[in-house]
Short mmCIF file of C-alpha atoms in Angstrom, two decimals:
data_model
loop_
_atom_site.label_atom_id
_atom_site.label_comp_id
_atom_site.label_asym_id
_atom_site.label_seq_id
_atom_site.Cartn_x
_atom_site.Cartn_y
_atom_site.Cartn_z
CA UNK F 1 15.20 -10.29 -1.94
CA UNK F 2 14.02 -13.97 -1.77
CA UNK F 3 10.98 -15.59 -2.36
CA UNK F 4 9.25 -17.89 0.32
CA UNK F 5 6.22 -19.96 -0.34
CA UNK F 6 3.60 -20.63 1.73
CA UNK F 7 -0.36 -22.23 1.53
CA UNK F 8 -2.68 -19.82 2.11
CA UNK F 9 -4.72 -21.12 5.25
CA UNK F 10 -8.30 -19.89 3.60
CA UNK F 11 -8.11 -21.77 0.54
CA UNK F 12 -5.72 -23.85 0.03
CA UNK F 13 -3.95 -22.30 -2.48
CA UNK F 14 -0.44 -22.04 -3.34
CA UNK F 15 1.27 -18.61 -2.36
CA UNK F 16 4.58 -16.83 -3.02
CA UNK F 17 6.00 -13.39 -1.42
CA UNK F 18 8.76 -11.86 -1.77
CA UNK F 19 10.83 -11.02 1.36
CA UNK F 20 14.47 -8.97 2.62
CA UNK F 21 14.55 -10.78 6.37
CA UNK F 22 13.37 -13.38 7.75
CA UNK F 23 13.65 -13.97 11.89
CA UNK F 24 16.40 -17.39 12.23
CA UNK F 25 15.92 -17.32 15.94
CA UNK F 26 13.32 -18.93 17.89
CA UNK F 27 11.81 -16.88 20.73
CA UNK F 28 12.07 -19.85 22.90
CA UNK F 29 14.76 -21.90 22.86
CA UNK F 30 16.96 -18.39 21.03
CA UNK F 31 18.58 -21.29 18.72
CA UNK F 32 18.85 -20.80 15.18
CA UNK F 33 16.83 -22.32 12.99
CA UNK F 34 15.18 -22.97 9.24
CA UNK F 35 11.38 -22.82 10.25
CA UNK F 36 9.43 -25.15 8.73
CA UNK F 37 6.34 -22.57 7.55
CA UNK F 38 3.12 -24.26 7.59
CA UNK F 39 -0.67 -22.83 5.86
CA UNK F 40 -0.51 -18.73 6.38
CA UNK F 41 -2.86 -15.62 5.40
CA UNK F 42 -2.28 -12.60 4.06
CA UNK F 43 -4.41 -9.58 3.78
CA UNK F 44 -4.43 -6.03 2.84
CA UNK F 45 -2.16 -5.12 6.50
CA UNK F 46 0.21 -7.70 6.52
CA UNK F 47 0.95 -11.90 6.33
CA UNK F 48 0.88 -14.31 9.22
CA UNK F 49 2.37 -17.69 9.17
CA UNK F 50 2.16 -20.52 11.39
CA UNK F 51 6.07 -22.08 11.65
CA UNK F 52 7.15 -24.81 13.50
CA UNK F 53 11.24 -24.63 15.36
CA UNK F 54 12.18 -27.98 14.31
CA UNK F 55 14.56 -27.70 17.66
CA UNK F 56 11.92 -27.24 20.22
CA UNK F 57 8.90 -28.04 18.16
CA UNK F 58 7.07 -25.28 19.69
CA UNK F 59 5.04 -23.00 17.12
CA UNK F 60 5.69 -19.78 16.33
CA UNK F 61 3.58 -16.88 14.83
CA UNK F 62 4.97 -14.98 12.38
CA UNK F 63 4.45 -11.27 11.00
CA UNK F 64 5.39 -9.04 8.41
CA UNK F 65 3.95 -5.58 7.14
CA UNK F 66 4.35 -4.93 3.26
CA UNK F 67 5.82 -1.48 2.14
CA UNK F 68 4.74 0.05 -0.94
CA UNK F 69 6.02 -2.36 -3.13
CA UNK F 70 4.38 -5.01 -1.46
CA UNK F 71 7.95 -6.52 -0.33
CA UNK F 72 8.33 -7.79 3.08
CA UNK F 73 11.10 -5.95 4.73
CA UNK F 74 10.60 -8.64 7.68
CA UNK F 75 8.98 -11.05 8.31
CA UNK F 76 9.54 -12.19 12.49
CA UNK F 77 7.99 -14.01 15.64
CA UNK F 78 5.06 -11.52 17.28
CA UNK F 79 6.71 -10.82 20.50
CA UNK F 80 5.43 -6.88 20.37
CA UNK F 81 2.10 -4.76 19.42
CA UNK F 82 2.82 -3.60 15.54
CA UNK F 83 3.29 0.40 15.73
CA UNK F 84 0.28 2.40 15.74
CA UNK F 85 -0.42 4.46 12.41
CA UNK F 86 0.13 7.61 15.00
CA UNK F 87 3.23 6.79 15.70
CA UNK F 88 4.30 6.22 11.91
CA UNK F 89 2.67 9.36 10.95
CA UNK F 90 4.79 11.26 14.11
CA UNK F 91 8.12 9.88 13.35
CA UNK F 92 8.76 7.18 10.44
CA UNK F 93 12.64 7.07 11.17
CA UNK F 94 11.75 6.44 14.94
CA UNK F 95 8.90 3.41 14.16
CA UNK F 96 12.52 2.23 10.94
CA UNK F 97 14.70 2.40 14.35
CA UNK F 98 12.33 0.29 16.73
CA UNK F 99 11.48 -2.41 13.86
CA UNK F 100 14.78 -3.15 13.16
CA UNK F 101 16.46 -3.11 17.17
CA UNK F 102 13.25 -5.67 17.66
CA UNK F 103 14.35 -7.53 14.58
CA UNK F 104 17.89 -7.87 16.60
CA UNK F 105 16.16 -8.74 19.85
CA UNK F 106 14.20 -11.70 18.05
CA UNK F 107 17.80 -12.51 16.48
CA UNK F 108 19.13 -12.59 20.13
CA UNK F 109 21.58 -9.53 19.47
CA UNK F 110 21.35 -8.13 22.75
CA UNK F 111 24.58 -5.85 22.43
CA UNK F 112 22.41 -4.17 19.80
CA UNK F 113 19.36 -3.44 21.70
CA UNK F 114 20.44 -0.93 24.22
CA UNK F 115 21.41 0.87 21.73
CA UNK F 116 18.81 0.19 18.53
CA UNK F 117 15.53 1.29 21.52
CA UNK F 118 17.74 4.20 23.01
CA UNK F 119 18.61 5.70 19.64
CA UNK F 120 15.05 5.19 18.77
CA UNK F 121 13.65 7.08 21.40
CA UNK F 122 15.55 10.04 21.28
CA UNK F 123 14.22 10.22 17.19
CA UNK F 124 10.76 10.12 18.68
CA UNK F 125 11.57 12.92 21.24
CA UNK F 126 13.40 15.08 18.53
CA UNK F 127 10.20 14.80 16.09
CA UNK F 128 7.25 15.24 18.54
CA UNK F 129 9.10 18.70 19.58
CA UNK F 130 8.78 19.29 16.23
CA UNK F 131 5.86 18.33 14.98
CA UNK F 132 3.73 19.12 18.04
CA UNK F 133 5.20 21.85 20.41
CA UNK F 134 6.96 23.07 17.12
CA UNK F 135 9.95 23.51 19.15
CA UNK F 136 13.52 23.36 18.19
CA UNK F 137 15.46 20.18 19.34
CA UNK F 138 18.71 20.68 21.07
CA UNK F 139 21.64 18.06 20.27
CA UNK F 140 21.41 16.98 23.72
CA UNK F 141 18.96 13.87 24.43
CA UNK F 142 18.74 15.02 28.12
CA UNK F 143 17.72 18.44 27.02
CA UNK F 144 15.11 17.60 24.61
CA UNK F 145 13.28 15.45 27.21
CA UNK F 146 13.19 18.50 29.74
CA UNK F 147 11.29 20.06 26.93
CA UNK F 148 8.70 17.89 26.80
CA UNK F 149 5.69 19.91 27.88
CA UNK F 150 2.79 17.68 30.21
CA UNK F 151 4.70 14.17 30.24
CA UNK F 152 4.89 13.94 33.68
CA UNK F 153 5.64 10.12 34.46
CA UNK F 154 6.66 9.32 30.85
CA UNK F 155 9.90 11.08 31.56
CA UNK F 156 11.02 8.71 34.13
CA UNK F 157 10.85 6.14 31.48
CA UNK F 158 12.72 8.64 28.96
CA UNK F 159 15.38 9.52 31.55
CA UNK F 160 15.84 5.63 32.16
CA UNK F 161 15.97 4.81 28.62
CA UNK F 162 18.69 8.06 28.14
CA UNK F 163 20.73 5.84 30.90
CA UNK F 164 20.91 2.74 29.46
CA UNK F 165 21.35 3.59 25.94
CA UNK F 166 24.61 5.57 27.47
CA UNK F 167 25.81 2.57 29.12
CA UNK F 168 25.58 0.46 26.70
CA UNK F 169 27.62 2.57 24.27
CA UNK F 170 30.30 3.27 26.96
CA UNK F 171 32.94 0.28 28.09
CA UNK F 172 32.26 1.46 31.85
CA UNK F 173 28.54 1.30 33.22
CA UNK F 174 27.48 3.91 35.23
CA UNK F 175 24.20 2.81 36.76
CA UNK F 176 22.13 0.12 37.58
CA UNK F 177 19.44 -0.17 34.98
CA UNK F 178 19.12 -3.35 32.89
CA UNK F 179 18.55 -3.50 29.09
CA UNK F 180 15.06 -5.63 30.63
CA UNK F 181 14.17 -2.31 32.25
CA UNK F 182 14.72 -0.94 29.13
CA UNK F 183 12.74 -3.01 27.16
CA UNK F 184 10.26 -2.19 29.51
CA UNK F 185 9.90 1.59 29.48
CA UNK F 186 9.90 1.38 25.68
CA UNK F 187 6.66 0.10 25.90
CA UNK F 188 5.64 2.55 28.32
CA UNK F 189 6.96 5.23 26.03
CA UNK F 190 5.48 4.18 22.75
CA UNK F 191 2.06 3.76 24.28
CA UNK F 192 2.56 7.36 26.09
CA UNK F 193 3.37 9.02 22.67
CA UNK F 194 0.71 7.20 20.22
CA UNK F 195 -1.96 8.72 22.91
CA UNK F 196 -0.26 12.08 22.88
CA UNK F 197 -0.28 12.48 19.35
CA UNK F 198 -3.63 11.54 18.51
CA UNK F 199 -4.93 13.85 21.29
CA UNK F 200 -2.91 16.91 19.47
CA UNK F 201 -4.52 15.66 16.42
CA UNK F 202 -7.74 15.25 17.41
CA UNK F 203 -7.43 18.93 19.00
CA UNK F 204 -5.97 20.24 15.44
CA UNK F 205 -9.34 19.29 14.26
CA UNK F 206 -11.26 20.78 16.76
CA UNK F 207 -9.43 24.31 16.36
CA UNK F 208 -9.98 24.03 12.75
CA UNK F 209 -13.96 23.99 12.98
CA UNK F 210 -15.49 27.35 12.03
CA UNK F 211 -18.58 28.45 14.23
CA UNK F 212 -21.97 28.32 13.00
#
């Protein structure tokens, strides 16, 4: 845990957090860097800073969510939408997964993300069978995304994702999807699931109402 200090952009004042991570890699030149943080906020959801890349001297904005402890776990360049409270609720390991193969995306690890988004989205497969079709999930990632019930054109993304995440844990490729396409779908899938779920919550409620 470290400690980074920061002016708080609303008053002036003189602020300390305590942090695990902090992104070292600039989103647009991808060197590595000491930011120099300038004024942030933080509220009740999270902290934002302004930081400068003393390489480029192009600005950054960075983000980090608080856990229960009110420690930073990581604190990173906004380069994607935050998860969705849905999606958190549906599958915690799957949103732990995500965070940390986008933490190695904004560090420029890109041996790591085929694998950090593919192992990711087979978590969130394996817990919406659960939770929502309260189905049993095979051991097979190709399997469980056949049992997906109503997903029509989110499978394509889920059967693309299955690919790459396969060859980019095997020395041979065997097709010719991209770790971009990847990236891609993920965002597909991740918007496809946060809708799903709140639909089968919002019907949960409506089955639970008594008639008059």
């Amino acid at each position: 845990m470290e400690i980074l200090k920061y002016t708080n952009i609303i008053d002036n004042s003189e602020e300390e957090l305590a942090y695990d991570v902090i992104s070292t890699i600039c989103p647009y030149c991808n060197t590595g860097v000491n930011y120099n943080i300038l004024p942030g906020y933080e509220n009740e959801n999270g902290v934002a800073f302004i930081a400068e890349c003393p390489t480029c001297k192009k600005f950054n904005l960075l983000y980090g969510e608080s856990n229960d402890d009110n420690l930073y776990s990581a604190i990173h360049p906004i380069d994607h939408k935050p998860l969705s409270e849905n999606l958190r609720e549906l599958s915690p390991s799957f949103c732990e997964i995500y965070e940390q193969t986008y933490r190695a995306k904004s560090n420029n690890l890109t041996e790591l993300i085929g694998i950090g988004f593919g192992k990711a989205l087979e978590q969130l497969v394996h817990d919406y069978l659960i939770k929502v079709q309260n189905d049993k999930p095979k051991t097979n990632f190709a399997t469980n995304i056949k049992m997906l019930k109503n997903f029509d054109d989110a499978v394509i993304n889920l059967t693309l994702s299955r690919f790459v995440r396969n060859d980019e844990t095997h020395p041979i490729k065997e097709s010719s999807f991209t770790v971009e396409d990847l990236i891609d779908s993920v965002e597909c899938i991740v918007v496809f699931f946060d809708s799903k779920y709140s639909t089968f919550k919002l019907q949960s409620k409506i089955t639970s109402l008594k008639p008059e």
